[in-house]
Amino acid sequence: MTLLQIAEPGEAPAPHQHRLAVGIDLGTTNSLVATVRSGIPMVLPDEDGRPLLPSVVRYGDDGVTVGYPAQNAQAKDPQNTIVSVKRFMGRALSDLSDVRRFPYHYTDLPGMVQIETRAGRKSPVEISAEILKALRIRAESNLAGELEGAVVTVPAYFDDAQRQATRDAARLAGLNVLRLLNEPTAAAIAYGLDNASEGIYAVYDLGGGTFDLSILKLSRGVFEVLATAGDTALGGDDFDHRVYCWALETQGIGPVSPSDTRLLMMKAREAKENLTLHGSSTLMATLFSGETITATLTAETFTAITQTLVGKTLAPIKKALRDAKLATTDIKGVVMVGGATRMPQVQRAVAEFFGQPPLNNLDPDQVVALGAAIQANVLAGNRAPGEDWLLLDVIPLSLGLETMGGLTEKIISRNSTIPIARAQSFTTFKDGQTAMAIHVVQGERERVDDCRSLARFELHGIPPMVAGAARILVTFQVDADGLLSVTAREETTRVEAAITVKPSYGLSDAEIARMLEESHANAAADMTTRALLEARVDAERIIDATESALAADAELLAADERATLDEAVARLRHLVNEAGADRRALVEATEALNRASEAFAGRRMDRSVAQALTGLSIDTLR
Ligand code: ADP
Ligand code: MG
């Protein structure tokens, strides 16, 4: 496997064996593919020399089109022209707050929302795969060869479901995914921050429809995402909308048709982009209604009508700093990402807020793809001497298992750096138990019901033994993409069961934040509940054990001993079944039963040892 090969440092193949690897920025608005050629990262253009591929897929009468032609048909055929599909990745309809902004017909399948098109029902994974396929074909024709693999970037806040969906889309597009990489981390790599001295960096990413602010900590070649914040409904599109409203207003035009709206929004976007590129701009359009518009947009007007939008990006920055417990003065550098950061008023606001000029000498459209290309180059085994760094991220919420009594046992705690593997031993609860149900959960709370259920599976074929004798090793592994697989293995027979967790739907940022807040707010109450539940589980376990011992070896007990034991069992059972049981009483009664059964347990042990020895001598004689 590629990843295993590349994990070994110093395995760089000879230069003529250069393996073709690319980095892909699968953006909400635009996507790009880049590679490293002769040591220099570069974006691969389409046949017309354009670096960007608009992330737009159209299911037309004559087949599927992707990119500019699809974008141009948007006004004409909105329902079959899918924009911003990234918003739907790994999400159910109920997870999405802004679906009504789009003119699509949705079908809410469990797991992920589907979009009805002329070509039938399409999942966001399939639609994204069309974009990725176009990029793969572009790369293969540019590089004249088959790709070894690709690094695909995802927002830092993407959860398991969204990452898995992205991975699936890449696979569907015929790509070998070397790794999913967080977008801000990719941008930091493009700026060569991985070679810089240690420090904390902010990545300010204002794209077409989303704003993401990430705080990264770099130490010893490891990037850690300290905090992420943002606004999923703020981006360059909102600036277009301000220009659109301004144009209608200055021209004294009332409400327009949906097709004219789309047309005017495209013109507004052109005017906005031209203004930053050329310093002046005129919006000209002939509407479907026949009306013509000519409006000159000045930098002053544009700055004035978009001032509040720029201001809106500051709140998430403050939140991320607060979450990471940092001040602006702790930030060593600010990386600018996303086409919308070209606007001078955005640059000014960021410089002013952080008290330092941001890093902006790379093309903000391209930085993420360039960083991904550098990482892909290393992962494909083309690394240059000294380039033996590893990139790591952290997991946002703890991962664990349900144990008896509905309690969670954390196996990997939140903020652990990935990739990571952790194993823990568990045992059977009942005598002769041959199967075990494994319930994988995510969250910080003590009770399973307060956490999020990720997956369930069963381990069968455990050899029947007394309770507590079987050893089941459960291993949690989170790979470099943040995907979890869980394996359970019984140690004597080595029977094994495993699952890769594909949660049926995603968690939003807000949900993660809520789960963390709840866990803090309820920590004390949770501990009390946990202690009570544990006491109850202990009690049930000893009742069970005593009863099965009595059923098997009652003759080892005298009548009065038997009576004492029965009474201790009855008292404890009564407490277990009592609704408002007190933990103290449960613990005391459990101890009492333990003491009462001590002598009996000893006698049973002697007898089973004697039996085992008998068996052994017969066996060895043969
Ligand atoms: P995403 O990450 O969402 O795919 P991009 O990083 O490609 O998005 O950013 C797209 C946004 O950048 C669009 O709103 C586009 O209009 C804006 N943009 C691109 N070039 C310029 C420019 N010269 N001036 C202002 N905005 C620009
Ligand atoms: Mg982007």
XYZ file of C-alpha atoms and ligand atoms in Angstrom:
650
model
C 0.000 0.000 0.000
C 1.271 3.422 -0.918
C 0.877 4.830 2.559
C 3.012 2.111 4.085
C 5.785 2.624 1.588
C 5.901 6.315 2.127
C 5.872 5.997 5.916
C 9.477 4.876 5.698
C 11.870 7.818 5.609
C 14.674 7.827 3.091
C 12.820 5.779 0.526
C 12.873 8.412 -2.158
C 12.986 6.681 -5.497
C 15.415 7.753 -8.194
C 14.329 10.945 -10.008
C 13.402 9.123 -13.208
C 10.895 7.134 -11.177
C 8.966 10.297 -10.342
C 5.457 9.249 -9.467
C 2.582 11.408 -10.659
C 0.706 12.784 -7.715
C -1.643 15.742 -7.460
C -3.270 17.918 -4.857
C -6.931 18.762 -5.292
C -8.825 21.649 -3.711
C -12.453 20.567 -3.952
C -14.039 23.938 -3.246
C -17.619 25.059 -2.751
C -17.290 27.570 -5.584
C -14.126 26.614 -7.452
C -11.938 23.528 -7.591
C -8.322 23.175 -8.684
C -5.702 20.524 -9.291
C -1.986 21.106 -8.763
C 1.228 19.119 -8.896
C 4.931 19.498 -8.155
C 7.122 19.684 -11.259
C 10.889 19.852 -10.934
C 10.423 20.746 -7.315
C 8.011 23.612 -8.017
C 4.327 23.355 -7.095
C 2.003 24.592 -9.857
C -1.663 24.575 -10.729
C -2.629 22.601 -13.843
C -4.775 24.684 -16.224
C -7.542 23.533 -18.580
C -6.991 23.539 -22.346
C -7.858 27.235 -22.465
C -5.237 27.992 -19.837
C -7.706 28.661 -17.029
C -6.596 27.451 -13.587
C -10.018 27.283 -11.895
C -12.778 24.779 -12.466
C -16.082 26.227 -11.248
C -17.605 23.579 -8.951
C -20.754 23.410 -11.047
C -22.236 20.250 -12.567
C -25.023 20.327 -15.117
C -27.139 17.349 -16.064
C -28.169 18.433 -19.557
C -30.165 16.814 -22.348
C -26.919 15.829 -23.965
C -25.070 14.528 -20.912
C -23.071 15.916 -18.013
C -21.038 19.130 -18.224
C -18.752 20.477 -15.533
C -17.141 23.875 -14.946
C -17.571 27.036 -17.026
C -20.104 25.661 -19.559
C -22.242 24.392 -16.684
C -21.917 27.725 -14.890
C -23.023 29.602 -17.997
C -26.135 27.463 -18.305
C -27.070 28.152 -14.708
C -29.557 30.936 -15.421
C -31.212 28.880 -18.155
C -31.506 25.557 -16.331
C -31.149 26.150 -12.592
C -32.786 22.916 -11.412
C -30.391 20.650 -13.287
C -27.331 22.796 -12.679
C -25.894 21.964 -9.298
C -23.776 24.594 -7.547
C -22.250 24.435 -4.047
C -22.691 20.657 -3.800
C -19.988 20.645 -1.107
C -22.580 21.984 1.327
C -24.569 18.748 0.954
C -21.714 16.288 1.401
C -22.377 13.789 4.168
C -25.461 15.702 5.299
C -29.098 14.780 5.710
C -31.779 17.300 4.794
C -32.391 17.923 8.493
C -28.718 18.898 8.993
C -29.011 21.693 6.443
C -30.377 25.090 7.283
C -29.982 26.786 3.918
C -31.417 24.327 1.395
C -34.198 26.705 0.393
C -31.605 29.019 -1.130
C -31.239 26.511 -3.944
C -33.914 25.659 -6.511
C -33.398 21.877 -6.299
C -35.833 19.044 -5.711
C -34.531 17.109 -2.745
C -35.157 13.589 -1.575
C -34.232 12.976 2.025
C -32.671 9.544 2.125
C -31.407 8.387 5.512
C -27.802 9.464 5.683
C -27.433 11.913 2.843
C -29.807 14.194 0.999
C -30.259 13.428 -2.727
C -31.007 15.809 -5.574
C -33.506 14.972 -8.298
C -32.201 15.930 -11.743
C -33.084 15.310 -15.349
C -30.605 12.419 -15.227
C -32.276 10.891 -12.182
C -31.595 11.004 -8.465
C -28.042 12.084 -7.700
C -26.187 11.926 -4.427
C -23.772 14.728 -3.495
C -21.027 12.103 -3.666
C -21.803 11.380 -7.329
C -22.054 15.062 -8.192
C -18.728 15.834 -6.504
C -17.229 12.832 -8.304
C -18.029 14.554 -11.621
C -15.938 17.553 -10.556
C -13.116 15.323 -9.367
C -13.233 13.274 -12.562
C -12.866 16.431 -14.659
C -9.814 17.361 -12.581
C -8.331 13.876 -12.884
C -8.696 13.961 -16.673
C -7.207 17.449 -16.767
C -4.221 16.277 -14.713
C -3.662 13.130 -16.738
C -3.639 15.012 -20.018
C -1.332 17.712 -18.590
C 1.072 15.201 -17.092
C 0.718 12.613 -19.831
C 0.356 9.647 -17.560
C -1.750 7.888 -15.024
C -1.909 9.350 -11.534
C -0.358 7.488 -8.652
C -2.587 9.254 -6.219
C -4.140 12.469 -4.971
C -4.377 14.462 -1.780
C -7.837 15.983 -1.509
C -8.485 18.870 0.852
C -11.459 19.294 3.197
C -12.426 22.055 5.651
C -10.889 21.525 9.084
C -14.338 21.265 10.661
C -15.516 18.439 8.342
C -16.681 15.506 10.461
C -16.391 11.778 9.778
C -19.410 11.626 7.487
C -18.305 14.595 5.387
C -14.760 13.248 5.108
C -15.985 9.794 4.206
C -18.278 11.279 1.549
C -15.336 13.204 0.064
C -13.200 10.086 0.046
C -15.997 8.115 -1.630
C -16.405 10.810 -4.283
C -12.685 10.697 -5.063
C -12.748 6.934 -5.344
C -15.782 7.139 -7.605
C -13.833 9.550 -9.791
C -11.092 6.956 -10.194
C -8.638 8.626 -7.858
C -6.387 6.873 -5.392
C -6.721 9.032 -2.299
C -3.363 9.295 -0.590
C -4.840 11.398 2.168
C -7.485 13.944 2.991
C -5.830 17.129 4.212
C -7.329 20.053 6.080
C -7.565 23.152 3.884
C -5.853 25.548 6.334
C -3.040 23.049 6.846
C -2.581 22.852 3.072
C -2.400 26.635 2.857
C 0.207 26.716 5.617
C 2.286 24.133 3.747
C 2.087 26.194 0.552
C 3.602 29.127 2.463
C 6.383 26.852 3.635
C 5.390 27.306 7.254
C 6.220 23.658 7.886
C 9.867 24.621 7.409
C 9.592 27.740 9.499
C 10.301 27.896 13.181
C 7.548 26.780 15.532
C 4.593 29.011 16.152
C 0.899 29.709 15.967
C -0.685 30.808 12.710
C -4.143 31.957 11.687
C -5.623 31.010 8.330
C -8.286 33.412 7.048
C -10.254 31.747 4.240
C -12.978 33.797 2.561
C -14.313 31.774 -0.366
C -17.411 32.063 -2.507
C -20.004 31.088 0.074
C -18.165 30.309 3.271
C -15.793 31.930 5.713
C -13.423 29.756 7.728
C -10.935 30.874 10.307
C -8.506 28.287 11.637
C -5.794 28.568 14.210
C -2.915 26.182 13.662
C -0.061 25.371 15.933
C 3.114 24.187 14.338
C 5.649 22.323 16.408
C 8.312 19.868 15.267
C 6.754 19.509 11.830
C 3.328 18.716 13.266
C 0.355 20.937 12.550
C -2.323 20.904 15.162
C -5.665 22.576 14.563
C -6.194 24.505 17.804
C -9.525 26.032 16.897
C -11.840 26.590 13.985
C -14.652 29.087 13.607
C -16.425 30.657 10.718
C -19.670 31.468 9.012
C -21.128 28.978 6.539
C -23.318 31.712 5.060
C -20.728 34.401 4.385
C -18.509 34.684 1.333
C -17.854 36.393 -1.988
C -21.446 35.652 -3.075
C -22.701 38.069 -0.430
C -20.520 40.811 -1.905
C -22.055 39.995 -5.309
C -25.483 40.316 -3.750
C -24.675 43.764 -2.345
C -23.552 44.895 -5.809
C -26.703 43.387 -7.330
C -28.971 45.264 -4.903
C -27.006 48.469 -5.439
C -27.362 48.120 -9.247
C -31.124 47.575 -9.106
C -31.511 50.493 -6.719
C -29.408 53.012 -8.662
C -31.184 52.027 -11.886
C -34.590 52.253 -10.258
C -35.508 48.698 -11.260
C -38.024 46.749 -9.184
C -38.098 42.997 -8.504
C -36.808 40.853 -11.387
C -37.445 37.250 -12.502
C -35.342 34.363 -11.131
C -33.478 34.083 -14.456
C -32.672 37.802 -14.437
C -31.554 37.505 -10.832
C -29.067 34.816 -11.758
C -27.853 36.819 -14.748
C -27.441 39.995 -12.718
C -25.673 38.150 -9.920
C -23.121 36.896 -12.455
C -22.652 40.406 -13.788
C -22.295 41.720 -10.259
C -19.578 39.164 -9.605
C -17.699 40.189 -12.739
C -17.947 43.833 -11.735
C -16.652 43.018 -8.248
C -13.709 41.011 -9.550
C -12.829 43.617 -12.178
C -12.813 46.311 -9.563
C -10.078 44.572 -7.546
C -8.157 43.668 -10.665
C -8.370 46.977 -12.533
C -9.378 49.586 -9.980
C -12.607 50.489 -11.787
C -15.585 48.660 -13.117
C -18.798 49.033 -15.071
C -21.700 46.645 -14.777
C -23.513 46.193 -18.081
C -26.392 43.813 -18.674
C -29.417 43.279 -20.879
C -32.077 41.539 -18.867
C -34.367 38.811 -20.236
C -37.112 41.392 -19.719
C -35.377 43.620 -22.302
C -34.248 46.286 -19.863
C -30.614 47.361 -20.058
C -28.374 48.325 -17.154
C -25.165 50.331 -17.167
C -23.764 51.235 -13.764
C -20.266 52.348 -12.790
C -18.980 50.892 -9.544
C -16.268 52.860 -7.755
C -13.981 51.518 -5.065
C -15.518 53.960 -2.544
C -19.059 52.799 -3.273
C -18.052 49.139 -3.181
C -16.211 49.535 0.118
C -19.168 51.373 1.609
C -21.844 48.857 0.564
C -19.791 45.855 1.761
C -18.413 47.289 4.980
C -20.724 45.279 7.231
C -19.802 42.039 5.454
C -16.103 42.597 6.109
C -16.927 43.410 9.710
C -18.855 40.154 10.047
C -15.664 38.115 9.619
C -14.194 39.560 12.803
C -16.579 37.851 15.229
C -15.498 34.295 14.284
C -11.840 35.339 14.570
C -12.452 36.554 18.105
C -14.309 33.352 18.938
C -11.503 31.122 17.631
C -8.917 33.099 19.596
C -11.062 32.818 22.699
C -11.517 29.045 22.205
C -7.780 28.602 21.801
C -7.154 30.980 24.743
C -4.937 33.204 22.634
C -4.504 36.915 21.990
C -3.846 38.482 18.580
C -0.270 39.058 19.710
C 0.266 35.277 19.979
C -0.294 34.916 16.235
C 2.957 34.693 14.354
C 1.454 35.006 10.890
C -1.878 35.248 9.093
C -2.367 33.322 5.860
C -4.883 34.651 3.335
C -6.888 32.028 1.445
C -9.854 32.222 -0.935
C -10.535 34.425 -3.941
C -12.504 36.940 -1.905
C -9.432 37.882 0.163
C -8.174 39.720 -2.942
C -10.445 42.608 -2.059
C -8.306 45.397 -0.554
C -10.853 46.218 2.147
C -10.603 42.626 3.404
C -6.802 42.800 3.455
C -6.952 46.072 5.373
C -9.395 44.772 7.965
C -7.300 41.660 8.626
C -4.054 43.632 8.852
C -5.657 46.035 11.290
C -7.173 43.317 13.448
C -3.987 41.285 13.807
C -1.669 44.280 13.845
C 0.480 42.821 11.075
C 0.308 42.573 7.292
C -1.076 39.164 6.250
C 0.817 36.642 4.106
C -0.637 37.179 0.649
C 2.071 36.764 -1.941
C 0.652 33.471 -3.217
C -2.530 33.427 -5.295
C -5.319 33.055 -2.700
C -7.343 30.889 -5.118
C -4.461 28.498 -5.461
C -2.759 28.158 -2.066
C -4.838 25.214 -0.874
C -4.270 23.211 -4.073
C -0.549 24.057 -4.053
C -0.128 22.892 -0.469
C -2.047 19.698 -1.239
C 0.256 19.092 -4.221
C 3.340 19.442 -2.021
C 1.894 16.946 0.442
C 0.880 14.553 -2.373
C 4.384 14.719 -3.767
C 5.829 13.665 -0.431
C 3.256 10.916 0.092
C 3.854 9.491 -3.382
C 7.476 8.968 -2.431
C 9.011 11.846 -4.387
C 10.334 13.510 -1.319
C 13.523 15.507 -1.403
C 16.221 14.889 1.208
C 15.256 16.441 4.521
C 11.552 16.484 3.652
C 10.618 13.782 6.102
C 7.937 15.640 7.965
C 4.598 14.238 8.885
C 1.384 16.148 9.119
C -0.988 15.535 11.895
C -4.329 16.862 12.991
C -6.433 16.329 16.081
C -9.838 14.726 16.608
C -12.604 17.049 17.794
C -14.594 14.733 20.128
C -13.652 11.696 22.221
C -14.347 8.224 20.878
C -15.338 5.340 23.071
C -17.514 2.330 23.774
C -20.648 1.579 25.698
C -19.943 -0.565 28.747
C -22.390 -2.203 31.144
C -24.976 0.081 32.647
C -25.085 2.433 29.662
C -21.761 4.066 30.518
C -19.161 5.285 28.076
C -15.570 4.206 28.252
C -13.389 6.655 26.358
C -10.740 4.954 24.268
C -9.357 7.944 22.389
C -9.773 11.288 24.025
C -10.604 14.514 22.290
C -7.726 16.549 20.862
C -5.534 13.461 20.393
C -3.308 13.860 17.359
C -4.104 11.574 14.461
C -3.274 9.062 13.111
C -3.696 7.217 16.391
C -4.472 3.694 17.586
C -5.483 2.765 21.131
C -6.429 -0.626 22.491
C -8.156 -1.636 25.680
C -9.104 -5.015 27.147
C -12.657 -5.882 28.030
C -14.160 -9.033 29.428
C -17.396 -10.969 29.507
C -20.091 -10.130 31.993
C -21.851 -13.476 32.262
C -20.648 -17.056 32.602
C -20.603 -18.854 29.272
C -21.114 -15.649 27.297
C -20.155 -16.293 23.652
C -20.990 -13.000 22.008
C -20.412 -9.364 22.803
C -22.175 -6.309 21.445
C -19.876 -3.384 20.708
C -21.420 0.065 20.568
C -19.108 2.834 19.372
C -19.931 6.334 20.581
C -18.589 9.863 20.251
C -18.757 12.597 22.860
C -17.570 13.774 26.221
C -20.428 12.685 28.466
C -20.446 9.781 30.925
C -23.729 8.256 29.817
C -24.091 6.688 26.389
C -27.496 8.297 25.936
C -25.846 11.724 26.115
C -23.279 10.870 23.454
C -23.647 10.318 19.765
C -23.970 6.750 18.561
C -21.600 6.027 15.669
C -21.872 2.297 15.029
C -22.760 -1.074 16.512
C -21.392 -4.506 15.762
C -21.098 -7.897 17.425
C -18.248 -10.224 18.200
C -19.291 -13.879 18.068
C -17.405 -17.077 18.779
C -16.045 -16.198 22.211
C -15.318 -19.585 23.862
C -17.648 -20.115 26.853
C -15.790 -19.262 30.055
C -16.644 -17.994 33.506
C -17.530 -14.326 33.590
C -14.450 -12.152 33.524
C -12.115 -14.805 32.133
C -12.319 -13.965 28.424
C -10.042 -11.205 27.242
C -11.396 -9.111 24.396
C -9.025 -6.558 23.010
C -10.820 -3.644 21.398
C -8.696 -1.422 19.164
C -9.720 2.005 17.963
C -7.789 3.354 15.057
C -8.196 6.790 13.524
C -6.296 7.167 10.273
C -4.671 10.291 8.922
C -7.977 11.319 7.308
C -9.760 11.200 10.637
C -11.702 8.047 9.779
C -12.307 5.552 12.561
C -12.124 1.761 12.442
C -12.810 -0.438 15.439
C -11.659 -4.036 15.871
C -12.586 -6.467 18.658
C -10.560 -9.636 19.126
C -10.890 -12.466 21.601
C -7.347 -13.244 22.658
C -7.354 -17.058 23.026
C -9.186 -18.006 19.835
C -8.271 -14.770 18.045
C -11.774 -14.544 16.599
C -12.210 -11.004 15.386
C -14.873 -8.582 14.259
C -14.314 -5.110 12.875
C -16.145 -2.103 11.569
C -15.202 1.085 9.776
C -17.344 3.831 11.077
C -19.432 5.616 8.533
C -21.834 7.670 10.560
C -25.205 7.992 8.900
C -25.140 11.763 9.064
C -22.807 14.547 10.018
C -22.387 16.682 13.097
C -22.372 20.401 12.582
C -19.895 22.745 14.231
C -22.688 23.976 16.427
C -23.495 20.449 17.555
C -19.881 19.770 18.450
C -19.801 22.995 20.410
C -23.071 22.086 22.142
C -21.819 18.610 23.073
C -18.684 20.067 24.599
C -20.605 22.698 26.514
C -23.036 20.119 27.869
C -20.213 17.906 29.004
C -18.702 20.765 30.992
C -22.003 21.848 32.441
C -22.925 18.325 33.501
C -19.559 17.024 34.600
C -20.389 16.796 38.330
C -23.849 15.308 37.864
C -22.442 12.871 35.331
C -19.857 11.599 37.784
C -22.535 10.893 40.376
C -24.674 9.082 37.819
C -21.675 7.140 36.645
C -20.781 6.033 40.160
C -24.333 4.841 40.794
C -24.534 2.980 37.496
C -21.196 1.337 38.158
C -22.294 0.223 41.609
C -25.392 -1.303 40.070
C -23.374 -3.123 37.418
C -21.021 -4.516 40.078
C -23.980 -5.693 42.102
C -25.615 -7.423 39.143
C -22.356 -9.079 38.237
C -21.878 -10.609 41.676
C -25.509 -11.730 41.904
C -25.126 -13.465 38.551
C -21.844 -15.068 39.479
C -23.159 -16.310 42.814
C -26.287 -17.768 41.279
C -24.469 -19.650 38.581
C -21.995 -20.937 41.152
C -24.878 -22.111 43.315
C -26.481 -23.849 40.355
C -23.243 -25.655 39.540
C -21.736 -26.505 42.914
C -24.432 -26.210 45.594
C -23.261 -29.447 47.245
C -20.092 -27.698 48.445
C -22.189 -25.709 50.926
C -23.686 -26.643 54.261
C -27.366 -25.752 54.773
C -26.683 -22.750 57.049
C -24.004 -21.411 54.706
C -26.460 -21.685 51.847
C -29.105 -19.781 53.798
C -26.696 -16.906 54.579
C -25.698 -16.666 50.965
C -29.298 -16.727 49.687
C -30.188 -13.981 52.092
C -27.263 -11.778 50.978
C -28.278 -12.281 47.353
C -31.889 -11.402 48.088
C -30.931 -8.217 49.951
C -28.684 -7.034 47.143
C -31.215 -7.888 44.459
C -33.814 -5.863 46.289
C -31.499 -2.824 46.259
C -30.633 -3.234 42.585
C -34.290 -3.285 41.632
C -35.176 -0.338 43.798
C -35.747 2.803 41.743
C -34.087 5.426 43.937
C -31.269 3.206 45.148
C -28.464 4.787 47.067
C -24.944 4.102 45.838
C -23.565 3.681 49.345
C -26.141 1.013 50.229
C -25.477 -0.824 46.976
C -21.736 -0.863 47.541
C -22.154 -2.103 51.115
C -24.572 -4.875 50.158
C -22.277 -5.913 47.305
C -19.365 -6.159 49.729
C -21.514 -8.170 52.132
C -22.373 -10.678 49.420
C -18.720 -10.823 48.411
C -17.705 -11.700 51.987
C -20.495 -14.226 52.356
C -19.395 -16.068 49.227
C -15.655 -16.029 49.882
C -15.349 -19.482 51.414
C -17.625 -20.980 48.786
C -15.536 -19.442 45.967
C -12.384 -20.901 47.527
C -13.844 -24.393 47.632
C -14.982 -24.121 44.022
C -11.543 -22.983 42.970
C -9.898 -25.985 44.691
C -12.254 -28.362 42.995
C -11.785 -26.875 39.508
C -8.015 -26.907 39.913
C -8.206 -30.572 40.880
C -10.371 -31.266 37.825
C -8.042 -29.360 35.546
C -5.054 -31.347 36.837
C -6.888 -34.599 36.248
C -7.641 -33.522 32.701
C -4.070 -32.468 32.176
C -2.612 -35.808 33.245
C -4.899 -37.707 30.892
C -3.997 -35.401 28.045
C -0.277 -35.522 28.527
C -0.300 -39.304 28.878
C -1.586 -39.700 25.370
P -14.307 28.390 -2.601
O -13.226 28.098 -1.639
O -15.617 28.652 -1.958
O -14.413 27.396 -3.703
P -12.740 30.516 -3.908
O -11.596 30.553 -2.987
O -12.494 30.036 -5.275
O -13.989 29.791 -3.283
O -13.338 31.992 -3.935
C -14.342 32.352 -4.810
C -14.761 33.756 -4.501
O -13.661 34.629 -4.712
C -15.881 34.210 -5.416
O -16.855 34.891 -4.658
C -15.164 35.168 -6.338
O -16.017 36.172 -6.849
C -14.120 35.765 -5.423
N -13.049 36.386 -6.190
C -12.240 35.830 -7.097
N -11.449 36.754 -7.653
C -11.771 37.938 -7.088
C -11.330 39.280 -7.265
N -10.405 39.600 -8.144
N -11.887 40.250 -6.513
C -12.849 39.931 -5.625
N -13.331 38.715 -5.428
C -12.795 37.715 -6.153
Mg -11.666 27.211 -0.791
